[in-house]
Short mmCIF file of C-alpha atoms and ligand atoms in Angstrom, two decimals:
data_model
loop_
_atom_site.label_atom_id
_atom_site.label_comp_id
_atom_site.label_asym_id
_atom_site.label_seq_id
_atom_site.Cartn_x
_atom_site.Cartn_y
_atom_site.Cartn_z
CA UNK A 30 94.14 59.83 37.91
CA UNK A 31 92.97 63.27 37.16
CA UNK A 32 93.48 66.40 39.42
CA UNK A 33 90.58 69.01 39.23
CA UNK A 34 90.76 72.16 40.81
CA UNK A 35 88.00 74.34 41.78
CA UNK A 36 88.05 78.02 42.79
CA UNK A 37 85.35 79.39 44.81
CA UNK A 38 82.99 77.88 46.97
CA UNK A 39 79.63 79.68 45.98
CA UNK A 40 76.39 78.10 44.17
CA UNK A 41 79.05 77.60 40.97
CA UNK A 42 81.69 76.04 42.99
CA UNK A 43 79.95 73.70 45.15
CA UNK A 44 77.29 72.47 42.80
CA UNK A 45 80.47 71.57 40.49
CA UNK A 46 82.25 69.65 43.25
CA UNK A 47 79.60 67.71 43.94
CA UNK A 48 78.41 66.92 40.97
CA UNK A 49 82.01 65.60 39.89
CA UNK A 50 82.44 63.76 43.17
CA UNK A 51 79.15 61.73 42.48
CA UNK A 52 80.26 60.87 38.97
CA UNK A 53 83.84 60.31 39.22
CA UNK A 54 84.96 57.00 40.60
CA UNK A 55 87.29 58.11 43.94
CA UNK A 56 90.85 57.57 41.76
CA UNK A 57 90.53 61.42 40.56
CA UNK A 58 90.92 64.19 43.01
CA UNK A 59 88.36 67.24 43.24
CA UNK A 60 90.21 70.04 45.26
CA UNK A 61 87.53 73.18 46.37
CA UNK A 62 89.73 76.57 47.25
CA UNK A 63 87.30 79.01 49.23
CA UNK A 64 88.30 81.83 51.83
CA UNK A 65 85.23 80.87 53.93
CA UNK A 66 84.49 77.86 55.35
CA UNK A 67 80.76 78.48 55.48
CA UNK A 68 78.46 78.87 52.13
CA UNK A 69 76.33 81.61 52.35
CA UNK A 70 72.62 81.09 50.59
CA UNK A 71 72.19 84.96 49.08
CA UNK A 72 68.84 84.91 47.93
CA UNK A 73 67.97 84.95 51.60
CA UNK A 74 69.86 87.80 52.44
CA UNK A 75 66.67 89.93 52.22
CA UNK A 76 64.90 88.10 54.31
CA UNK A 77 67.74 88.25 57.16
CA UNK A 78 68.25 92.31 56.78
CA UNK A 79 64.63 92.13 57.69
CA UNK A 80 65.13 90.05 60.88
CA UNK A 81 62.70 87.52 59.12
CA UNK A 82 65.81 84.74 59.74
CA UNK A 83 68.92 84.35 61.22
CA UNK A 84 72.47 83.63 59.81
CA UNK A 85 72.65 79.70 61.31
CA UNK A 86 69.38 79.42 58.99
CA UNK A 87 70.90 80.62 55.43
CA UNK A 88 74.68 79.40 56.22
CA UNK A 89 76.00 75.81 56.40
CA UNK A 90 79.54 74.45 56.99
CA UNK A 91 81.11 74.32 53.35
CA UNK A 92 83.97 72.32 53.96
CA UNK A 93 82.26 69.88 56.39
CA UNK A 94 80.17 68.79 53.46
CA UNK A 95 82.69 68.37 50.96
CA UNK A 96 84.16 66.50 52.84
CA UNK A 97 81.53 64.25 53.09
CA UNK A 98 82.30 64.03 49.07
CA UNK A 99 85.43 63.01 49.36
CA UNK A 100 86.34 66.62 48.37
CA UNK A 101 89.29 67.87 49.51
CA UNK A 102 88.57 71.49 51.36
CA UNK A 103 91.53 74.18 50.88
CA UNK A 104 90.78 77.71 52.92
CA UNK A 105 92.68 79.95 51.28
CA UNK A 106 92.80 83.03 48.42
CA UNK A 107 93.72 82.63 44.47
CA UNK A 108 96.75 85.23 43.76
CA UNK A 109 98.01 83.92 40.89
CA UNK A 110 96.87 81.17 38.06
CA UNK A 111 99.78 79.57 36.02
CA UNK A 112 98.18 77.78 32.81
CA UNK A 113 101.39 76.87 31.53
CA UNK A 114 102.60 74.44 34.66
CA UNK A 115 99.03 74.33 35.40
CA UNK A 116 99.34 75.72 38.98
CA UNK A 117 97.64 77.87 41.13
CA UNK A 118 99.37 79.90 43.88
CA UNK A 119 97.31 79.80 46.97
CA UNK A 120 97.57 82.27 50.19
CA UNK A 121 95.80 80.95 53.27
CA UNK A 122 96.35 80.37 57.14
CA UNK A 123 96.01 76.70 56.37
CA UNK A 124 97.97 76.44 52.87
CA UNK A 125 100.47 78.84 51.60
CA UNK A 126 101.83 77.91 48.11
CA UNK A 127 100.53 76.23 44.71
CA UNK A 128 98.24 73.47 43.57
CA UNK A 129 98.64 71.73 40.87
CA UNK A 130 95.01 70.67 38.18
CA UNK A 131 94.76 68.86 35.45
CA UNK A 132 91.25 70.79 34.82
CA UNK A 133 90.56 74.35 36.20
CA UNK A 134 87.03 75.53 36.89
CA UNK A 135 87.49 79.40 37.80
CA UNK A 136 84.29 79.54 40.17
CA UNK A 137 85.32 83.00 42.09
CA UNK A 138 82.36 85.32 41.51
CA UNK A 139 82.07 89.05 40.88
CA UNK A 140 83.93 91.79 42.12
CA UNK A 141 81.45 94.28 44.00
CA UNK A 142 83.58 97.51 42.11
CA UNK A 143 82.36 100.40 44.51
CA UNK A 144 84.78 102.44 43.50
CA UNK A 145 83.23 103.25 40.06
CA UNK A 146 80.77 105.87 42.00
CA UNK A 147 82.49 108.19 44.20
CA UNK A 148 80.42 108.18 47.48
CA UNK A 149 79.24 104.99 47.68
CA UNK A 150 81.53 103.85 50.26
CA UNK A 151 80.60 107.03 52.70
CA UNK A 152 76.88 107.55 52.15
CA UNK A 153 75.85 103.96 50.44
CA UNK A 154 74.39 100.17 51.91
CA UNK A 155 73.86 97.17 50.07
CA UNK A 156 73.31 94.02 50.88
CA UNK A 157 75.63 91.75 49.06
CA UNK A 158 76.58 89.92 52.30
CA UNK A 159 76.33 89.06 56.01
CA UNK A 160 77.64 91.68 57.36
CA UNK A 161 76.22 94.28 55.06
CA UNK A 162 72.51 93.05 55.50
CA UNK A 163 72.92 92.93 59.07
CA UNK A 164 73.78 96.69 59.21
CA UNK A 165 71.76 97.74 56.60
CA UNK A 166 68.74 95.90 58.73
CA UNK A 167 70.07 98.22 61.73
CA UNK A 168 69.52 101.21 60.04
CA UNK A 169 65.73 100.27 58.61
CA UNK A 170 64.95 99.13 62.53
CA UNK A 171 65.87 102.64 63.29
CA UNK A 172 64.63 104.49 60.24
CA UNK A 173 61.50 106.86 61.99
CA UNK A 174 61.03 108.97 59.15
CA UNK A 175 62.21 110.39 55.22
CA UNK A 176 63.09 108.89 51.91
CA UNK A 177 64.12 105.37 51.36
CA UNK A 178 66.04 104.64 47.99
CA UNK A 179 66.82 101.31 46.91
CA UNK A 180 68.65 101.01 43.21
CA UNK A 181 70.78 99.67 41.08
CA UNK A 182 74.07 101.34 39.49
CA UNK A 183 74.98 101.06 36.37
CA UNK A 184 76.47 97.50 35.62
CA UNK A 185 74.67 96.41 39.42
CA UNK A 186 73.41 92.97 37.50
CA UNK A 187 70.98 91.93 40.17
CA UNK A 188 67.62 93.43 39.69
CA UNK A 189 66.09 90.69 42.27
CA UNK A 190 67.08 91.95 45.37
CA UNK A 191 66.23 95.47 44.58
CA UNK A 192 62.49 94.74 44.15
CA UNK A 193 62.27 92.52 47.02
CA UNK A 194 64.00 94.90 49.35
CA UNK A 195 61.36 97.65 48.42
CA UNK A 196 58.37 94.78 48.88
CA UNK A 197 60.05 94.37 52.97
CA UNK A 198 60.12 97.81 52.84
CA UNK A 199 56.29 98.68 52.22
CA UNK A 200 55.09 95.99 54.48
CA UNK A 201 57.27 96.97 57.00
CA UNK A 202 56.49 100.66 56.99
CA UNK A 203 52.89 100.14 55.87
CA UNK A 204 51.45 102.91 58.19
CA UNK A 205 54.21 104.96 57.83
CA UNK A 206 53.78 105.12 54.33
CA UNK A 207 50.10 105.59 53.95
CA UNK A 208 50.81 108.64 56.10
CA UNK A 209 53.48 110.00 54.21
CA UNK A 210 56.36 109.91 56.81
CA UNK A 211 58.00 107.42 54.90
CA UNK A 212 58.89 107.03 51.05
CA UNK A 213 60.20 105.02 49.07
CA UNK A 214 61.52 104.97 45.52
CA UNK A 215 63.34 102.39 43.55
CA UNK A 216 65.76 103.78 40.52
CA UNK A 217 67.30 101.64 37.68
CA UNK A 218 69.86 102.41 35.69
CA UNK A 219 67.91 101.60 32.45
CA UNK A 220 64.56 100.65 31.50
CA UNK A 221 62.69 97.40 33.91
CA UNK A 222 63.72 95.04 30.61
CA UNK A 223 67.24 95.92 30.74
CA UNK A 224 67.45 95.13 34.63
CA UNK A 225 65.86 91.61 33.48
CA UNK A 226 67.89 90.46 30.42
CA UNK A 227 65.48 91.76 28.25
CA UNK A 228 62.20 90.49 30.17
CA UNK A 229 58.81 92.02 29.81
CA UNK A 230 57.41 92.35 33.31
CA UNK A 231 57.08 96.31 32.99
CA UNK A 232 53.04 96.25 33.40
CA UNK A 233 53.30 93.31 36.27
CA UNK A 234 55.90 94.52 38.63
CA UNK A 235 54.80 98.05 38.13
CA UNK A 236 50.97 98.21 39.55
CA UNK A 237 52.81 96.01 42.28
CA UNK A 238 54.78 99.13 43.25
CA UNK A 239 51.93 101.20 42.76
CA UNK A 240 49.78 98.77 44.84
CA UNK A 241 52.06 99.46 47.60
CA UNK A 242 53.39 102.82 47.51
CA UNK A 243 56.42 102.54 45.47
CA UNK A 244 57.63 104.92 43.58
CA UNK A 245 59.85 103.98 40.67
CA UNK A 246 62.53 105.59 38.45
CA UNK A 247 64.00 104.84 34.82
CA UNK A 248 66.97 106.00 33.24
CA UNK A 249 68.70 107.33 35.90
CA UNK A 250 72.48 105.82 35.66
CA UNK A 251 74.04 106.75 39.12
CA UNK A 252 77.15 108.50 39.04
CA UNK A 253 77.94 109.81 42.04
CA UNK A 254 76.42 109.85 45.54
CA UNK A 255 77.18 112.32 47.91
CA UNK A 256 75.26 112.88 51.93
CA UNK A 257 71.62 112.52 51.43
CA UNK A 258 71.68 112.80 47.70
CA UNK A 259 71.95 110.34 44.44
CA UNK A 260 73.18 112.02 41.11
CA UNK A 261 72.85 110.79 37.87
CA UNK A 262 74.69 111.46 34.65
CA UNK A 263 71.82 111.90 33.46
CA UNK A 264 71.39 115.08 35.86
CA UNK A 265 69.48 113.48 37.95
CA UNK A 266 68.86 114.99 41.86
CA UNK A 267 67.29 112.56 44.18
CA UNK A 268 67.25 113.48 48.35
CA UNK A 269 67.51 110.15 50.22
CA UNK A 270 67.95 109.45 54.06
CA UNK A 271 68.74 106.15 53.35
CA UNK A 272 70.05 103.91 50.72
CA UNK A 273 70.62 100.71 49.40
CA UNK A 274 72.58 99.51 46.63
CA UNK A 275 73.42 97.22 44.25
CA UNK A 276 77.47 98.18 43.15
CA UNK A 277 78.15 98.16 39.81
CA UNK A 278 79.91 94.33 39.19
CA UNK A 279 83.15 93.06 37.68
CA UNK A 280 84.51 90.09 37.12
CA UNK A 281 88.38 89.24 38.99
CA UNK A 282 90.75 91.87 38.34
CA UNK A 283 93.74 89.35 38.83
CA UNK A 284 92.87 87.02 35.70
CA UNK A 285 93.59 90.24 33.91
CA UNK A 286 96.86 89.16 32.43
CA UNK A 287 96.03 85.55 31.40
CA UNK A 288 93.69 86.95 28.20
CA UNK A 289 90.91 85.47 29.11
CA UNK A 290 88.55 88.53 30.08
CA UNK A 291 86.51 90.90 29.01
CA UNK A 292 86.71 94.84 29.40
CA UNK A 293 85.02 94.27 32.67
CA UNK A 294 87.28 91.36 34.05
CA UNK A 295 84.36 88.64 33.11
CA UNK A 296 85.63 85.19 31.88
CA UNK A 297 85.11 84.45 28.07
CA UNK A 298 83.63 80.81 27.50
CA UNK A 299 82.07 78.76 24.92
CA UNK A 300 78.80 77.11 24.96
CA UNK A 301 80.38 74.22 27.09
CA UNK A 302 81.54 76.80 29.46
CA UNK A 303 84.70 75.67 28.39
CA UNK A 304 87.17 79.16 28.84
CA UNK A 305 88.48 80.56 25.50
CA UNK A 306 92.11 79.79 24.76
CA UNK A 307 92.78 77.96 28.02
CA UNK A 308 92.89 74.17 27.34
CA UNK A 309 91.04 71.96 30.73
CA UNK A 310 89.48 74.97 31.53
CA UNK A 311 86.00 75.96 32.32
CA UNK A 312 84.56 78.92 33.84
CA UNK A 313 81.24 79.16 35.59
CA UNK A 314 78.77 81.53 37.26
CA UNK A 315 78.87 85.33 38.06
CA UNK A 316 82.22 85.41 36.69
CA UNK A 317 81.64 85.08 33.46
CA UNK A 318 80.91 87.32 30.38
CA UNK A 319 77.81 86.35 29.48
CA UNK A 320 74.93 89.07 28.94
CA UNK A 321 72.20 90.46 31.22
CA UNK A 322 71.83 89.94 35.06
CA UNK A 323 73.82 87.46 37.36
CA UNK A 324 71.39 84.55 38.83
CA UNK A 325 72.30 81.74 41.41
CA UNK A 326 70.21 79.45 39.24
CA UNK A 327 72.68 80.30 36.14
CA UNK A 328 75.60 79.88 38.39
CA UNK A 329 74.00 75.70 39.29
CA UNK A 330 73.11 75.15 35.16
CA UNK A 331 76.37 76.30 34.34
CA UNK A 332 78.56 74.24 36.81
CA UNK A 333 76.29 71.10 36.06
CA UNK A 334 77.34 71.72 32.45
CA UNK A 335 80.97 71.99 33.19
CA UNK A 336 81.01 69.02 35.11
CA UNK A 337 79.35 66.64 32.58
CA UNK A 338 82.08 68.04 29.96
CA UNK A 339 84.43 67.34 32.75
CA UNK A 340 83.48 64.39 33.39
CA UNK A 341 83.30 63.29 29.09
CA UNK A 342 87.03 64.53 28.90
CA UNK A 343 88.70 62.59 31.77
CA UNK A 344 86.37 59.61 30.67
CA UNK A 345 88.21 60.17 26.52
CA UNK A 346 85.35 61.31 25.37
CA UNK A 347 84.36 64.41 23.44
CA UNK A 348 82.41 67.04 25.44
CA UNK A 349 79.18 68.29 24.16
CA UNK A 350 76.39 69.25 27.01
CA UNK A 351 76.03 73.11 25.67
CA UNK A 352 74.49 75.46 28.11
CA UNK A 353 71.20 77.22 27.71
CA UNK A 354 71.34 81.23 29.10
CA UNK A 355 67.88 81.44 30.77
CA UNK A 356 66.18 83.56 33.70
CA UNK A 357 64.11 81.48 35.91
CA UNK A 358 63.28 83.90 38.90
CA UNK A 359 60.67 84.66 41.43
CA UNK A 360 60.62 88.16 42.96
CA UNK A 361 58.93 87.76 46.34
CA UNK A 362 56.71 90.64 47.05
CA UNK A 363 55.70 88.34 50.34
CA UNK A 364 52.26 87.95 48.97
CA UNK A 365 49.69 88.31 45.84
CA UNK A 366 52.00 90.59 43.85
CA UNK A 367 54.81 87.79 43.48
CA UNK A 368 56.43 86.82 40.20
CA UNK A 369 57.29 84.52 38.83
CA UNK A 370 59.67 85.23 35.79
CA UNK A 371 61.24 82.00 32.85
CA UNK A 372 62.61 83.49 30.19
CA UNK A 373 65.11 82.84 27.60
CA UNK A 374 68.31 85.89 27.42
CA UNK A 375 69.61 84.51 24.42
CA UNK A 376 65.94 83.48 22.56
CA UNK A 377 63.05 85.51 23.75
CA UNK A 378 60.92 82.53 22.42
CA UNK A 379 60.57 81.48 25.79
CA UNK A 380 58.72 83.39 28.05
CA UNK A 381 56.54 82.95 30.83
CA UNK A 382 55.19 85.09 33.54
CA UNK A 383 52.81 83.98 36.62
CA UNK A 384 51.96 86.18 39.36
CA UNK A 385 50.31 85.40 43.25
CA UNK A 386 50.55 84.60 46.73
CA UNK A 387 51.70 80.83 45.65
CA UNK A 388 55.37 82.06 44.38
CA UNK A 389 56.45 84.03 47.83
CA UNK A 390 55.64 80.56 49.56
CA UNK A 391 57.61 78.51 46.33
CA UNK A 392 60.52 80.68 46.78
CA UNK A 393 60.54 79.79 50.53
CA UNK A 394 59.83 76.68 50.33
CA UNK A 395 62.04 75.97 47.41
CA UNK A 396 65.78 77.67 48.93
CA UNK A 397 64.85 75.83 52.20
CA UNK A 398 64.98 72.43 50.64
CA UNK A 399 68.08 73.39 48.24
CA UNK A 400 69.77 73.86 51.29
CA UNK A 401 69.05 71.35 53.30
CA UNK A 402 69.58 69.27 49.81
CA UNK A 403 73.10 70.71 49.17
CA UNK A 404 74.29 70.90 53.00
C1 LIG B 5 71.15 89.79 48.13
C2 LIG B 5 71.16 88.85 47.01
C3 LIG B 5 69.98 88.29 46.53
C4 LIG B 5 69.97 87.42 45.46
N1 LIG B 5 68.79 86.90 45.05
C5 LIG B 5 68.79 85.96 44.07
C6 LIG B 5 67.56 85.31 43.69
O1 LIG B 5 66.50 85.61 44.22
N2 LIG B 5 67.62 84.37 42.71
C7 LIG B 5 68.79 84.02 42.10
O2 LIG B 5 68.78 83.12 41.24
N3 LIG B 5 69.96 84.63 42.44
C8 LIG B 5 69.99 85.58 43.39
N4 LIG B 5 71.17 86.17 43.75
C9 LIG B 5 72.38 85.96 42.92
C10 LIG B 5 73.18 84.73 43.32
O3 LIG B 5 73.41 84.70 44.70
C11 LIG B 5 74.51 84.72 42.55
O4 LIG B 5 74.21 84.73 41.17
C12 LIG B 5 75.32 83.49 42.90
O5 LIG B 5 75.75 83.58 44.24
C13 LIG B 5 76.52 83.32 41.99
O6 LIG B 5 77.24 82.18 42.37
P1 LIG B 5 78.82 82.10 42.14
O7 LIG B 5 79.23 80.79 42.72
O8 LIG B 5 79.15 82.39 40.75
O9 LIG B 5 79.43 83.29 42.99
P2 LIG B 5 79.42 83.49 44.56
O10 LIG B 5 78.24 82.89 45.17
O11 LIG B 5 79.72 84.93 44.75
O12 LIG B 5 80.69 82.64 45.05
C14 LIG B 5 82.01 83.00 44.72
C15 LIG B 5 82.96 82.25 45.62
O13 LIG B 5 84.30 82.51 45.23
C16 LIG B 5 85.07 82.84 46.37
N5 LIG B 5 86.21 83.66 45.94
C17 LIG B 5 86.22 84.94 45.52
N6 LIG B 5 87.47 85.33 45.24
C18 LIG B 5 88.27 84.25 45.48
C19 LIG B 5 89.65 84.03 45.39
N7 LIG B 5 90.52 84.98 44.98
N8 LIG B 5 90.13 82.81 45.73
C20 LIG B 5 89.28 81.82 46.15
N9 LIG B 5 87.96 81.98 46.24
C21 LIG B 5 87.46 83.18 45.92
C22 LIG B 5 84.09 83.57 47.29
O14 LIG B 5 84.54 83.61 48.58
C23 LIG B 5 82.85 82.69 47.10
O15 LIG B 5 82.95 81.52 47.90
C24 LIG B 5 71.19 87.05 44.84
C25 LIG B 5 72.40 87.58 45.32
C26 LIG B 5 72.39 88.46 46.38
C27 LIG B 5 73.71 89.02 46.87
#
């Protein structure tokens, strides 16, 4: 009987419980450790800012369907990992103390690190949760007039978001913005390829902006934000009444001591996903150190990988499903100007871009039945 214990209940974590309750006969026991007990679906989060859904539709009950796996549910926070006795200590209202694994999969996310631009926290939104899309919708329902900004700091790895938020923006405040009462900009830290793993969707996503209004900015690596104004280190000035987001990411500052990270806190793996110089461990999703942005889609290929390798160990067999870095995205500019983005981070070989109305309804269509798939 084999003990497998996962940490974090996002896209990485629950797509690896399930798909190692499904294969494992019910001997072994899959253990999920999550603070919430509801999973959140973030590519949505635009959509709810903008009052276009509500929090019952983008949220199910996480440890109700586990359950249904035959996965044992733990709410409670990692403090401290032991590799050596292969136990994890565990602080929670409904467990205090340590678990025991005979595989690991470290499943905990990134670290939103704020506090690498001075200001943020006082003058900043974002929109990297509930709570922080529902108040950054209150403050667009009672923006009347001025400059929007929307952004990405330096190390912010989700370009997604950004570019969707701007879209709601501009249909939103159509009229406003024909008239010039409203503006709205959108800055990067880098260049449009570096926000997209090395992507080529400069010309595409560009006349979109244009098309509606947008006004875009390069090179401009946010270092500090203070009231009504973004700075650059670059010298950048750039007046804003409001202003959204992305912080720059790291991975978990309290894997720190184990060796296993990066300068940044992000998890070293192989191809397997397997983590380096931890044996029966695997790391998966926004938590680990692999190049260019952070996509749920990545998170699901990654923890499917894991779990097949998983799955070949406990069965005595050597693991060998290798993991393919890829960007499969669709920015939904909620009509013609959608994209639709598959490209390869590691080989630019593949690459393909398609653009319409079609990929704002296949996004829609496509996170509604994941969820109702996964619930
Ligand atoms: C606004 C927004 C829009 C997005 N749009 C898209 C999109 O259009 N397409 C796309 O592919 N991706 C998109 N993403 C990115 C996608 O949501 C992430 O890549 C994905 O959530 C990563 O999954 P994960 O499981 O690695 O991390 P997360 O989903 O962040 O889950 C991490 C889990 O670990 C838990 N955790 C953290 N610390 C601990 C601890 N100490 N102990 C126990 N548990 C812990 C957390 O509570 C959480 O349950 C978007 C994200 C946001 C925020």
């Amino acid at each position: 009987m084999a003990k497998i214990l996962i940490l974090g209940g996002g896209f990485a974590g629950l797509i690896a419980a399930k798909r190692l309750a499904l294969s494992l006969d019910k001997s072994h026991e899959v253990t999920l450790v999550s603070p919430n007990t509801n999973f959140t679906f973030y590519p949505a989060l635009v959509h709810l800012a903008f009052g276009e859904c509500t929090v019952d539709d983008i949220s199910f009950d996480l440890a109700a369907s586990l359950k249904e796996l035959g996965v044992r549910f733990v709410r409670g926070e990692v403090i401290r990992i032991n590799p050596a006795r292969r136990k994890v200590e565990i602080a929670g209202n409904d467990f205090d103390g340590e678990l025991g694994y005979d595989y690991l999969v470290l499943a905990m996310g990134r670290r939103l690190a704020t506090e690498k631009v001075p200001g943020f926290f006082e003058h900043a939104q974002h929109l990297l949760g509930v709570k922080a899309a529902l108040k950054f919708g209150e403050l667009v329902s009672a923006f009347r007039d001025g400059k929007i900004v929307v952004g990405m700091c330096p190390d912010g790895r989700l370009p997604v978001p950004v570019c969707e938020t701007a879209f709601a923006l501009a249909r939103k405040f159509e009229t406003e913005m024909n008239n010039g009462k409203i503006r709205v900009s959108v800055i990067f830290p880098g260049s449009l390829a570096d926000a997209f793993g090395g992507a080529n969707l400069h010309k595409e996503l560009e006349s979109a902006f244009e098309r509606h209004n947008i006004s875009v900015h390069y090179d401009v690596p946010i270092s500090e934000i203070s009231f009504n104004e973004v700075l650059s280190s670059k010298k950048h000035k750039i007046e804003c009444d409001l202003l959204m987001l992305v912080p720059p990411f790291r991975g978990q500052g309290m894997l720190r001591g184990l060796g296993i990270t990066d300068g940044e806190d992000f998890v070293r793996v192989d191809g397997l996903m397997r983590v380096h110089g931890l044996e029966r461990t695997y790391a998966i999703g926004d938590i680990v150190a692999f190049s260019g942005p952070k996509f749920a889609h990545m998170a699901v290929g990654q923890a499917e990988v894991a779990a097949e390798n998983i799955f070949a160990e406990i069965s005595g067999e050597k693991p060998c499903t290798e993991y393919y870095h890829e960007i499969a995205a669709i920015i939904d500019a909620g009509g013609p100007d959608s994209i639709y983005l598959h490209y390869g981070v590691w080989d630019d070989s593949l690459y393909q871009l398609k653009k319409g109305r079609f990929w704002s309804w296949a996004k829609d269509s496509h996170d509604a039945f994941w969820r109702m798939r996964n619930k």
